[in-house]
């Protein structure tokens, strides 16, 4: 793991000195703030309906806003990671330092993940506010955040992999967005395939939507976590192979 | 004591043969100039030495470590300045060098002192807090140089370290290079031959991906020898005879006075003048005087790297 720590620190630094980071953070918090506002508004006016849906479920599950946020947030966060280093040539100075390829890959990934988690932190305030008005299940809240982190971590790993495949940040952005969209659509298959068919089961199992809906209810299914871990580990492993291949292929 | 050993190195880019069966060594503590026309394969070789490019075949050992099987150990002992000196534009000079020192494993307590030392050597102290993206090309090159030196590596590989520098800066870098010999082993590629004469004690010359000369500067001078031959005879006849001898690349003939001719005979790498003298004598031209001409490095370079066919470089086919 030689080189992990300095690269991790530099990546965090590099992300937050770009204007892009602050644009993303602002848009993210604006969208989540508006979302929260609409949610509270909704819950306070339609009290009769609120019985079958907890605020957490409305915030994290059964809502397209979350996916919109992930879809808009993750690709620009990861596009730079390897593509920019290869375009500008700094990858050569990086890789000729005594660092191991897994350390480089994991350091970049960890920096993106920490940034992502940091972006979600302010939203904990919303949950706390909801908790004060009563009726919030802390277990379900923890499960919701676990879901957000697992799904986000998978998307970030896919973004990192895409960034390693090309010198163009734009192509990395496009590739990540496409794969994320595809994953979402596979999950949507749950609602178009017939109940009881294998295809339906597969769709349900792979569905990010159902994962989040379940977790917002406080249900943590280990099979969903395994699928989440696969979405993280597979792209990371692929990235290590790709980075290895640039030099030695 | 060998710091760098390259043995039968071959590198193909797809079907294009960039390096073909090149072997040379660089002794510890020496400053070795790495010469060759554009496309000769200097950058390719340096990248293989630095561990950023895989080879096709052969073995490369740096500081006693195979660059492929003991890559980390080898890289820990190398300071490398790539051809374009790529840097992170959003960092300040001192931040960047501190990052690089940490990345190369310089202990925390030494970091500040070593970074300061590298900045002093590369003369970038004046821009220590400047954003790298806003520096001029020359300064960026020098930050790259400071980066190559920051971890006090045993071996320093520099790919055209003075490209883009103004004459004052070139002068400073040369002084810096001379100061590096002994403690460090330096292999530097360059197109500036006066730089080689000023700072190197050895040279390795590539052309079209093959090794054409290796050794001290004296060897290089002698390798592409020219001789002045004074003889009795007509210029044209003498020229014809001399030109016909193998290994003679070029002959200039001039008439000194009635019946006496002065020839300047240029020989191919490490050829002897004896066959030329023998040929002239057996053609009935009395040779009165033979003396070597100390060629300039430029001439030696041209003689070594241009083929008789006259093709200029080994640019990709
Ligand atoms: N990435 C690459 N892909 C394909 N061919 C390459 C690549 N890099 C270099 N070459 C070819 O390999 C040969 C050697 O190139 P190299 O860059 O090593 O030359 P050089 O001696 O450094 O030249 P210069 O003096 O111009 O810097 C050239 O013919 C070049 O076209
Ligand atoms: Mg070059």
Coordinates of C-alpha atoms and ligand atoms in Angstrom, one line a residue:
Chain A
X1 CA 0.0 0.0 0.0
X2 CA 2.9 2.3 -0.5
X3 CA 1.8 5.8 -1.5
X4 CA -1.8 5.5 -0.4
X5 CA -1.8 8.3 2.2
X6 CA -0.1 11.1 0.2
X7 CA -2.2 10.4 -2.9
X8 CA -5.4 10.3 -0.8
X9 CA -4.6 13.7 0.7
X10 CA -3.7 15.2 -2.7
X11 CA -6.9 13.9 -4.3
X12 CA -9.0 15.5 -1.6
X13 CA -7.2 18.7 -2.0
X14 CA -7.3 18.6 -5.8
X15 CA -11.1 18.1 -5.7
X16 CA -11.8 20.9 -3.4
X17 CA -9.6 23.5 -5.2
X18 CA -11.6 23.1 -8.4
X19 CA -14.7 25.3 -8.8
X20 CA -16.5 22.2 -10.0
X21 CA -16.5 20.7 -6.5
X22 CA -18.3 23.7 -5.0
X23 CA -20.8 23.8 -7.8
X24 CA -21.6 20.2 -7.2
X25 CA -21.8 20.6 -3.5
X26 CA -24.1 23.7 -3.8
X27 CA -26.4 22.0 -6.3
X28 CA -26.5 18.9 -4.2
X29 CA -27.4 20.8 -1.1
X30 CA -29.9 22.9 -2.9
X31 CA -31.7 19.9 -4.4
X32 CA -31.7 18.1 -1.1
X33 CA -32.9 21.2 0.7
X34 CA -35.7 21.7 -1.7
X35 CA -36.5 18.0 -1.5
X36 CA -36.7 18.3 2.3
X37 CA -38.8 21.4 2.1
X38 CA -41.3 19.7 -0.2
X39 CA -41.3 16.6 2.0
X40 CA -42.1 18.5 5.2
X41 CA -44.7 20.5 3.3
X42 CA -46.2 17.4 2.0
X43 CA -46.2 15.7 5.4
X44 CA -47.7 18.6 7.2
X45 CA -50.6 19.1 4.7
X46 CA -51.5 15.6 3.8
X47 CA -51.4 14.1 7.2
X48 CA -53.9 11.5 6.3
X49 CA -51.6 9.9 3.8
X50 CA -48.5 10.0 6.0
X51 CA -49.7 6.9 7.8
X52 CA -48.4 4.5 5.2
X53 CA -45.1 6.3 4.5
X54 CA -42.5 7.4 7.0
X55 CA -40.6 10.6 6.3
X56 CA -37.4 8.6 5.8
X57 CA -39.1 6.4 3.2
X58 CA -40.2 9.6 1.4
X59 CA -36.7 11.1 1.6
X60 CA -34.6 8.0 0.7
X61 CA -36.8 5.5 -0.9
X62 CA -39.6 5.7 -3.4
X63 CA -38.3 9.0 -4.7
X64 CA -36.7 9.8 -8.0
X65 CA -34.9 12.8 -6.5
X66 CA -32.2 10.6 -4.9
X67 CA -31.3 9.0 -8.2
X68 CA -31.3 12.3 -10.0
X69 CA -28.8 13.5 -7.4
X70 CA -26.6 10.4 -7.7
X71 CA -26.8 10.5 -11.5
X72 CA -25.8 14.2 -11.6
X73 CA -23.2 14.0 -8.8
X74 CA -21.2 10.8 -9.3
X75 CA -20.0 11.1 -13.0
X76 CA -18.5 14.6 -12.6
X77 CA -16.9 13.6 -9.3
X78 CA -15.0 10.6 -10.8
X79 CA -14.3 11.7 -14.4
X80 CA -11.1 13.5 -13.5
X81 CA -9.5 10.9 -11.4
X82 CA -7.4 9.0 -14.0
X83 CA -8.4 10.6 -17.3
X84 CA -6.9 14.0 -16.4
X85 CA -3.6 12.5 -15.2
X86 CA -3.3 10.6 -18.4
X87 CA -4.1 13.5 -20.6
X88 CA -1.7 15.8 -18.9
X89 CA 1.0 13.2 -18.5
X90 CA 1.3 13.5 -14.7
X91 CA 0.4 9.8 -14.5
X92 CA 4.0 9.1 -15.5
X93 CA 5.5 11.0 -12.6
X94 CA 3.0 9.4 -10.3
X95 CA 3.6 5.8 -11.5
X96 CA 7.4 6.2 -11.5
X97 CA 7.4 7.1 -7.8
X98 CA 7.7 4.0 -5.6
X99 CA 3.9 3.4 -5.3
X100 CA 1.9 0.3 -5.9
X101 CA -1.0 0.2 -8.4
X102 CA -3.6 -0.9 -5.8
X103 CA -2.5 1.9 -3.5
X104 CA -3.0 4.5 -6.3
X105 CA -6.4 3.1 -7.2
X106 CA -7.6 2.8 -3.6
X107 CA -6.3 6.2 -2.7
X108 CA -8.2 7.9 -5.5
X109 CA -11.3 5.9 -4.7
X110 CA -11.1 6.6 -1.0
X111 CA -10.8 10.3 -1.7
X112 CA -13.9 10.3 -3.9
X113 CA -15.9 8.2 -1.3
X114 CA -14.9 10.5 1.6
X115 CA -16.0 13.5 -0.5
X116 CA -19.3 11.8 -1.3
X117 CA -20.0 11.0 2.3
X118 CA -19.0 14.5 3.4
X119 CA -21.6 15.8 0.9
X120 CA -24.3 13.8 2.6
X121 CA -23.3 14.9 6.1
X122 CA -25.4 18.1 6.1
X123 CA -28.5 16.1 5.4
X124 CA -28.2 14.4 8.7
X125 CA -29.5 17.7 10.0
X126 CA -32.8 17.1 8.2
X127 CA -33.1 13.8 9.8
X128 CA -32.4 15.3 13.2
X129 CA -35.1 18.0 12.6
X130 CA -37.5 15.3 11.6
X131 CA -36.6 13.4 14.7
X132 CA -37.4 16.3 17.0
X133 CA -40.9 16.5 15.5
X134 CA -41.1 12.9 16.6
X135 CA -41.8 9.7 14.9
X136 CA -38.4 8.8 13.4
X137 CA -36.9 5.4 13.6
X138 CA -33.2 5.8 14.2
X139 CA -32.5 2.2 13.0
X140 CA -34.2 3.0 9.7
X141 CA -32.3 6.2 9.5
X142 CA -29.0 4.3 9.9
X143 CA -30.1 1.8 7.3
X144 CA -31.0 4.6 4.9
X145 CA -27.6 6.1 5.2
X146 CA -26.0 2.7 4.7
X147 CA -28.0 2.3 1.6
X148 CA -27.0 5.7 0.3
X149 CA -23.3 4.9 1.0
X150 CA -23.4 1.5 -0.6
X151 CA -25.2 2.6 -3.7
X152 CA -23.0 5.7 -4.0
X153 CA -19.8 3.7 -3.4
X154 CA -20.8 1.3 -6.2
X155 CA -21.4 4.2 -8.6
X156 CA -18.1 5.9 -7.6
X157 CA -16.2 2.6 -8.3
X158 CA -17.8 2.4 -11.7
X159 CA -16.9 6.1 -12.3
X160 CA -13.3 5.4 -11.4
X161 CA -13.1 2.5 -13.7
X162 CA -14.5 4.6 -16.6
X163 CA -12.0 7.3 -15.8
X164 CA -9.2 4.7 -16.1
X165 CA -10.4 3.6 -19.5
X166 CA -10.0 6.9 -21.3
X167 CA -7.9 10.1 -21.5
X168 CA -11.0 12.2 -22.0
X169 CA -12.8 13.4 -18.9
X170 CA -15.9 13.9 -21.1
X171 CA -16.0 10.3 -22.3
X172 CA -15.5 9.1 -18.7
X173 CA -18.4 11.3 -17.6
X174 CA -20.6 9.9 -20.4
X175 CA -19.6 6.3 -19.8
X176 CA -20.3 6.5 -16.1
X177 CA -23.7 8.2 -16.7
X178 CA -24.6 5.5 -19.2
X179 CA -23.7 2.6 -16.9
X180 CA -25.5 4.3 -13.9
X181 CA -28.6 4.8 -16.0
X182 CA -28.5 1.3 -17.3
X183 CA -28.3 -0.1 -13.7
X184 CA -31.3 2.1 -12.8
X185 CA -33.2 0.8 -15.8
X186 CA -32.5 -2.8 -15.0
X187 CA -34.0 -2.1 -11.6
X188 CA -37.0 -0.5 -13.2
X189 CA -37.5 -3.8 -15.0
X190 CA -39.1 -4.9 -11.8
X191 CA -42.2 -2.9 -12.7
X192 CA -42.5 -4.0 -16.3
X193 CA -41.7 -7.7 -16.1
X194 CA -44.3 -10.1 -15.0
X195 CA -44.4 -11.2 -11.4
X196 CA -42.9 -14.7 -10.8
X197 CA -40.7 -14.8 -13.9
X198 CA -36.9 -15.2 -13.4
X199 CA -36.3 -12.0 -15.2
X200 CA -38.5 -10.3 -12.6
X201 CA -36.6 -11.8 -9.8
X202 CA -33.3 -10.7 -11.3
X203 CA -34.6 -7.2 -11.7
X204 CA -35.8 -7.0 -8.2
X205 CA -32.5 -8.3 -6.9
X206 CA -30.4 -5.9 -8.9
X207 CA -32.8 -2.9 -8.4
X208 CA -31.2 0.1 -6.7
X209 CA -34.7 1.5 -6.3
X210 CA -35.9 -1.5 -4.3
X211 CA -32.7 -1.5 -2.3
X212 CA -33.2 2.0 -1.2
X213 CA -36.9 1.6 -0.6
X214 CA -36.2 -1.4 1.6
X215 CA -33.4 0.2 3.5
X216 CA -35.5 3.4 4.2
X217 CA -37.9 1.0 5.9
X218 CA -35.0 -0.3 8.0
X219 CA -34.7 -3.6 6.3
X220 CA -31.1 -4.6 5.6
X221 CA -31.0 -7.6 3.4
X222 CA -27.6 -9.2 3.2
X223 CA -28.1 -10.2 -0.4
X224 CA -28.5 -6.5 -1.3
X225 CA -25.3 -5.8 0.5
X226 CA -23.5 -8.5 -1.5
X227 CA -24.8 -7.0 -4.7
X228 CA -23.6 -3.6 -3.5
X229 CA -20.2 -5.0 -2.6
X230 CA -19.9 -6.6 -6.0
X231 CA -20.6 -3.2 -7.6
X232 CA -17.7 -1.8 -5.6
X233 CA -15.2 -4.6 -5.8
X234 CA -15.5 -5.5 -9.5
X235 CA -14.9 -2.1 -10.9
X236 CA -12.0 -1.5 -8.5
X237 CA -10.4 -4.7 -9.5
X238 CA -10.9 -3.8 -13.2
X239 CA -9.3 -0.5 -12.6
X240 CA -6.2 -2.0 -11.1
X241 CA -5.9 -4.3 -14.1
X242 CA -6.4 -1.4 -16.5
X243 CA -3.8 0.8 -14.8
X244 CA -1.4 -2.1 -14.9
X245 CA -2.0 -2.6 -18.5
X246 CA -1.2 1.0 -19.7
X247 CA 2.4 0.5 -18.8
X248 CA 3.0 -3.2 -19.4
X249 CA 0.6 -4.0 -22.2
Chain B
X1 CA 30.6 -0.3 -9.9
X2 CA 27.6 -0.2 -12.3
X3 CA 24.7 1.9 -11.5
X4 CA 22.7 1.2 -14.6
X5 CA 23.0 -2.0 -16.7
X6 CA 21.0 -2.4 -19.9
X7 CA 21.4 -5.7 -21.6
X8 CA 20.1 -6.6 -25.0
X9 CA 17.1 -4.3 -24.6
X10 CA 14.5 -4.4 -27.3
X11 CA 11.2 -2.4 -27.4
X12 CA 8.5 -2.6 -30.0
X13 CA 5.5 -0.3 -30.2
X14 CA 3.2 -2.7 -32.1
X15 CA 5.2 -3.6 -35.1
X16 CA 7.5 -0.5 -34.9
X17 CA 10.9 -1.4 -33.5
X18 CA 11.9 1.5 -31.3
X19 CA 14.9 0.0 -29.5
X20 CA 16.8 -2.9 -31.0
X21 CA 19.2 -5.0 -28.9
X22 CA 20.8 -2.1 -27.0
X23 CA 23.3 -2.9 -24.3
X24 CA 25.3 -0.3 -22.2
X25 CA 26.3 0.4 -18.7
X26 CA 26.5 3.6 -16.6
X27 CA 29.2 3.6 -13.9
X28 CA 28.3 4.7 -10.4
X29 CA 28.9 8.4 -9.8
X30 CA 29.3 9.3 -13.4
X31 CA 27.4 11.9 -15.4
X32 CA 26.5 10.3 -18.7
X33 CA 25.1 12.1 -21.7
X34 CA 22.5 10.2 -23.6
X35 CA 22.6 11.3 -27.2
X36 CA 20.9 10.6 -30.5
X37 CA 18.9 12.2 -33.2
X38 CA 15.1 12.7 -32.9
X39 CA 13.4 9.4 -32.7
X40 CA 16.5 7.5 -31.8
X41 CA 14.8 6.0 -28.7
X42 CA 16.3 8.0 -25.9
X43 CA 12.9 8.8 -24.2
X44 CA 11.8 5.2 -24.7
X45 CA 14.9 3.9 -23.0
X46 CA 14.6 6.4 -20.1
X47 CA 11.0 5.5 -19.6
X48 CA 11.9 1.8 -19.4
X49 CA 14.7 2.6 -16.9
X50 CA 12.3 4.7 -14.8
X51 CA 9.7 1.9 -14.8
X52 CA 6.9 3.7 -16.6
X53 CA 7.1 1.6 -19.8
X54 CA 7.4 -2.2 -20.2
X55 CA 10.1 -3.6 -22.4
X56 CA 9.7 -6.3 -25.1
X57 CA 12.9 -8.2 -24.2
X58 CA 16.2 -7.9 -22.5
X59 CA 17.2 -7.0 -18.9
X60 CA 17.4 -3.6 -17.3
X61 CA 19.0 -3.3 -13.8
X62 CA 19.1 0.0 -11.9
X63 CA 21.0 0.3 -8.6
X64 CA 21.2 -3.5 -8.6
X65 CA 17.5 -4.0 -9.0
X66 CA 15.7 -5.4 -12.0
X67 CA 13.2 -2.7 -13.1
X68 CA 10.5 -5.3 -13.8
X69 CA 10.8 -7.9 -11.0
X70 CA 11.9 -5.5 -8.3
X71 CA 10.2 -2.5 -9.6
X72 CA 9.4 -0.8 -6.3
X73 CA 13.0 -1.1 -5.0
X74 CA 14.4 0.3 -8.3
X75 CA 11.9 3.2 -8.4
X76 CA 12.7 4.1 -4.8
X77 CA 16.3 4.8 -5.9
X78 CA 15.5 6.8 -9.1
X79 CA 14.7 10.5 -9.6
X80 CA 13.2 10.9 -13.0
X81 CA 12.4 14.0 -15.0
X82 CA 10.1 13.1 -18.0
X83 CA 10.5 14.9 -21.3
X84 CA 7.5 17.3 -20.7
X85 CA 8.0 17.6 -17.0
X86 CA 4.3 17.1 -16.3
X87 CA 3.1 18.7 -13.0
X88 CA -0.2 19.3 -11.2
X89 CA -1.1 22.9 -12.2
X90 CA -3.4 23.5 -9.2
X91 CA -0.6 23.0 -6.6
X92 CA 1.9 25.5 -5.3
X93 CA 5.6 24.6 -5.9
X94 CA 6.4 23.9 -2.3
X95 CA 3.2 21.9 -1.8
X96 CA 4.0 19.9 -4.9
X97 CA 7.5 19.1 -3.8
X98 CA 6.4 18.2 -0.3
X99 CA 3.8 15.8 -1.8
X100 CA 6.4 14.3 -4.0
X101 CA 8.8 13.8 -1.1
X102 CA 6.2 12.1 1.0
X103 CA 5.2 9.9 -2.0
X104 CA 8.8 8.9 -2.4
X105 CA 9.0 7.9 1.2
X106 CA 11.1 10.8 2.6
X107 CA 10.7 10.6 6.4
X108 CA 8.5 13.4 7.9
X109 CA 11.3 15.0 9.9
X110 CA 13.6 15.3 6.8
X111 CA 10.9 16.4 4.4
X112 CA 11.1 20.2 4.9
X113 CA 14.9 20.2 4.8
X114 CA 15.1 18.0 1.7
X115 CA 12.4 20.0 -0.1
X116 CA 14.3 23.2 0.7
X117 CA 17.6 21.7 -0.5
X118 CA 16.0 20.5 -3.8
X119 CA 14.5 24.0 -4.4
X120 CA 17.8 25.5 -3.8
X121 CA 19.6 23.2 -6.2
X122 CA 17.1 23.7 -8.9
X123 CA 16.9 27.4 -8.2
X124 CA 13.1 27.6 -7.7
X125 CA 13.1 29.1 -4.2
X126 CA 11.9 32.4 -5.7
X127 CA 8.7 30.8 -6.9
X128 CA 8.1 28.5 -3.9
X129 CA 4.6 29.8 -3.3
X130 CA 3.6 30.3 -6.9
X131 CA 0.9 28.2 -8.5
X132 CA 2.5 25.7 -10.8
X133 CA 0.0 26.3 -13.6
X134 CA 1.0 30.0 -13.7
X135 CA 4.8 29.3 -14.1
X136 CA 6.7 29.7 -17.3
X137 CA 7.9 26.7 -19.1
X138 CA 11.5 27.1 -17.9
X139 CA 10.4 27.3 -14.3
X140 CA 8.1 24.3 -14.7
X141 CA 11.1 22.4 -16.1
X142 CA 13.1 23.4 -13.0
X143 CA 10.3 22.3 -10.6
X144 CA 10.5 19.0 -12.4
X145 CA 14.2 18.9 -11.8
X146 CA 13.7 19.7 -8.1
X147 CA 11.2 16.8 -8.0
X148 CA 13.8 14.5 -9.5
X149 CA 16.3 15.4 -6.8
X150 CA 14.0 15.8 -3.8
X151 CA 14.3 12.3 -2.4
X152 CA 18.2 12.3 -2.8
X153 CA 18.0 9.4 -5.3
X154 CA 21.1 7.3 -6.1
X155 CA 20.2 7.6 -9.8
X156 CA 18.9 10.6 -11.6
X157 CA 17.4 10.2 -15.1
X158 CA 16.8 13.5 -16.9
X159 CA 15.1 13.7 -20.3
X160 CA 16.2 16.9 -21.9
X161 CA 16.5 18.9 -18.6
X162 CA 17.6 22.1 -20.3
X163 CA 14.9 22.1 -23.1
X164 CA 13.0 25.4 -22.9
X165 CA 15.5 27.2 -20.5
X166 CA 17.1 30.5 -21.2
X167 CA 20.9 30.7 -21.5
X168 CA 21.3 31.9 -17.8
X169 CA 19.2 29.0 -16.6
X170 CA 21.1 26.6 -18.8
X171 CA 24.2 27.8 -17.2
X172 CA 22.8 27.2 -13.7
X173 CA 21.5 23.8 -14.6
X174 CA 24.9 22.8 -15.9
X175 CA 26.6 23.9 -12.7
X176 CA 24.0 21.9 -10.8
X177 CA 24.6 18.8 -13.0
X178 CA 28.4 19.0 -12.3
X179 CA 27.6 19.2 -8.6
X180 CA 25.6 16.0 -8.8
X181 CA 28.4 13.8 -10.0
X182 CA 30.0 11.6 -7.4
X183 CA 27.1 11.4 -5.0
X184 CA 24.5 10.7 -7.7
X185 CA 24.7 8.8 -11.0
X186 CA 23.2 10.9 -13.7
X187 CA 21.9 9.8 -17.1
X188 CA 20.7 12.8 -19.1
X189 CA 19.4 12.9 -22.7
X190 CA 20.1 16.1 -24.6
X191 CA 20.4 17.6 -28.0
X192 CA 22.8 20.3 -26.9
X193 CA 26.3 18.9 -27.4
X194 CA 28.1 21.8 -25.7
X195 CA 26.2 20.7 -22.6
X196 CA 27.6 17.3 -22.9
X197 CA 31.1 18.7 -23.3
X198 CA 30.5 21.0 -20.3
X199 CA 29.0 18.5 -17.8
X200 CA 29.3 14.9 -18.9
X201 CA 32.2 12.5 -18.5
X202 CA 30.7 9.8 -20.6
X203 CA 28.3 9.4 -23.5
X204 CA 26.0 6.8 -24.8
X205 CA 24.9 7.4 -28.4
X206 CA 21.8 5.9 -30.0
X207 CA 20.7 6.1 -33.6
X208 CA 17.6 4.5 -35.1
X209 CA 17.1 2.5 -31.9
X210 CA 20.6 1.0 -31.9
X211 CA 23.7 1.7 -29.9
X212 CA 26.3 3.4 -32.0
X213 CA 28.9 4.5 -29.4
X214 CA 29.5 4.3 -25.7
X215 CA 32.4 5.5 -23.6
X216 CA 34.3 8.6 -22.6
X217 CA 34.2 11.8 -24.6
X218 CA 37.7 11.0 -25.9
X219 CA 36.4 7.7 -27.2
X220 CA 33.7 9.6 -29.0
X221 CA 36.1 12.1 -30.6
X222 CA 38.4 9.2 -31.8
X223 CA 35.4 7.1 -32.8
X224 CA 34.7 9.4 -35.7
X225 CA 38.2 10.2 -36.6
X226 CA 39.4 12.5 -39.3
X227 CA 42.9 12.7 -40.5
X228 CA 44.9 15.2 -42.6
X229 CA 47.1 13.4 -45.1
X230 CA 49.7 15.4 -47.1
X231 CA 51.1 13.6 -50.2
X232 CA 52.7 14.0 -53.5
X233 CA 50.2 13.7 -56.3
X234 CA 47.2 15.3 -58.0
X235 CA 44.1 16.2 -55.8
X236 CA 41.6 14.4 -58.0
X237 CA 43.6 11.2 -58.3
X238 CA 44.3 11.1 -54.6
X239 CA 40.7 11.7 -53.7
X240 CA 39.6 8.8 -55.9
X241 CA 42.1 6.4 -54.4
X242 CA 41.3 7.4 -50.8
X243 CA 37.5 7.3 -51.3
X244 CA 37.7 3.8 -52.6
X245 CA 39.0 2.5 -49.3
X246 CA 36.4 0.8 -47.0
X247 CA 35.3 2.8 -43.9
X248 CA 36.1 6.2 -45.6
X249 CA 33.0 8.3 -45.4
X250 CA 34.2 11.5 -47.0
X251 CA 37.4 13.0 -48.5
X252 CA 38.2 16.6 -49.1
X253 CA 41.1 17.3 -51.4
X254 CA 43.0 20.6 -52.0
X255 CA 46.2 21.4 -53.7
X256 CA 48.8 22.9 -51.4
X257 CA 51.4 23.7 -54.1
X258 CA 52.6 22.2 -57.4
X259 CA 52.4 18.4 -57.0
X260 CA 51.5 18.4 -53.4
X261 CA 48.0 17.6 -52.2
X262 CA 46.3 17.9 -48.8
X263 CA 43.5 15.4 -48.1
X264 CA 41.1 15.5 -45.2
X265 CA 39.9 11.9 -44.7
X266 CA 36.8 11.3 -42.6
X267 CA 36.5 7.7 -41.3
X268 CA 33.6 5.7 -40.1
X269 CA 33.3 4.9 -36.4
X270 CA 36.5 3.5 -34.9
X271 CA 38.1 2.7 -38.3
X272 CA 41.9 3.0 -38.8
X273 CA 43.7 5.3 -41.2
X274 CA 46.3 2.7 -42.1
X275 CA 44.5 1.1 -45.1
X276 CA 44.1 4.6 -46.6
X277 CA 47.9 5.3 -46.3
X278 CA 48.6 1.8 -47.7
X279 CA 46.3 2.4 -50.7
X280 CA 47.8 5.8 -51.4
X281 CA 51.4 4.5 -51.2
X282 CA 50.6 1.5 -53.5
X283 CA 49.1 3.9 -56.0
X284 CA 52.5 5.6 -56.1
X285 CA 51.7 8.7 -54.1
X286 CA 54.3 9.4 -51.5
X287 CA 52.7 10.2 -48.2
X288 CA 54.6 12.9 -46.4
X289 CA 52.5 13.5 -43.3
X290 CA 49.6 12.0 -41.5
X291 CA 48.0 13.8 -38.5
X292 CA 44.7 13.3 -36.7
X293 CA 42.1 16.0 -36.6
X294 CA 40.3 16.4 -33.3
X295 CA 36.7 16.6 -34.5
X296 CA 34.2 18.7 -32.8
X297 CA 31.5 16.8 -30.9
X298 CA 29.0 18.0 -33.5
X299 CA 31.0 16.3 -36.3
X300 CA 31.5 13.2 -34.2
X301 CA 27.8 13.1 -33.6
X302 CA 27.0 13.5 -37.3
X303 CA 29.5 10.9 -38.3
X304 CA 28.1 8.4 -35.8
X305 CA 24.4 9.0 -36.4
X306 CA 24.1 9.6 -40.1
X307 CA 24.3 6.5 -42.2
X308 CA 26.2 6.6 -45.5
X309 CA 22.8 6.3 -47.2
X310 CA 22.2 9.7 -45.8
X311 CA 18.8 9.1 -44.1
X312 CA 18.5 11.5 -41.4
X313 CA 16.8 9.8 -38.5
X314 CA 15.1 6.7 -37.3
X315 CA 11.6 8.3 -37.2
X316 CA 8.9 5.8 -37.4
X317 CA 8.4 4.1 -40.7
Ligands
LIG1 N1 3.8 5.7 -27.5 C1 4.4 5.4 -28.7 N2 3.8 4.6 -29.6 C2 4.3 4.3 -30.8 N3 5.6 4.7 -31.2 C3 6.3 5.4 -30.4 C4 5.7 5.8 -29.1 N4 6.7 6.5 -28.4 C5 7.7 6.6 -29.3 N5 7.5 5.9 -30.4 C6 8.4 5.8 -31.5 O1 9.6 5.2 -31.0 C7 10.8 5.8 -31.6 C8 11.7 6.4 -30.5 O2 11.0 7.5 -29.9 P1 11.6 8.3 -28.6 O3 10.6 9.2 -28.2 O4 12.2 7.3 -27.7 O5 12.8 9.1 -29.3 P2 13.8 10.1 -28.7 O6 15.2 9.6 -29.0 O7 13.4 10.5 -27.3 O8 13.5 11.4 -29.7 P3 13.6 13.0 -29.4 O9 15.0 13.4 -29.5 O10 12.7 13.5 -30.5 O11 13.0 13.2 -28.0 C9 10.3 6.9 -32.6 O12 10.3 6.3 -33.8 C10 8.8 7.1 -32.1 O13 8.0 7.4 -33.2
LIG2 MG1 12.8 12.2 -26.4

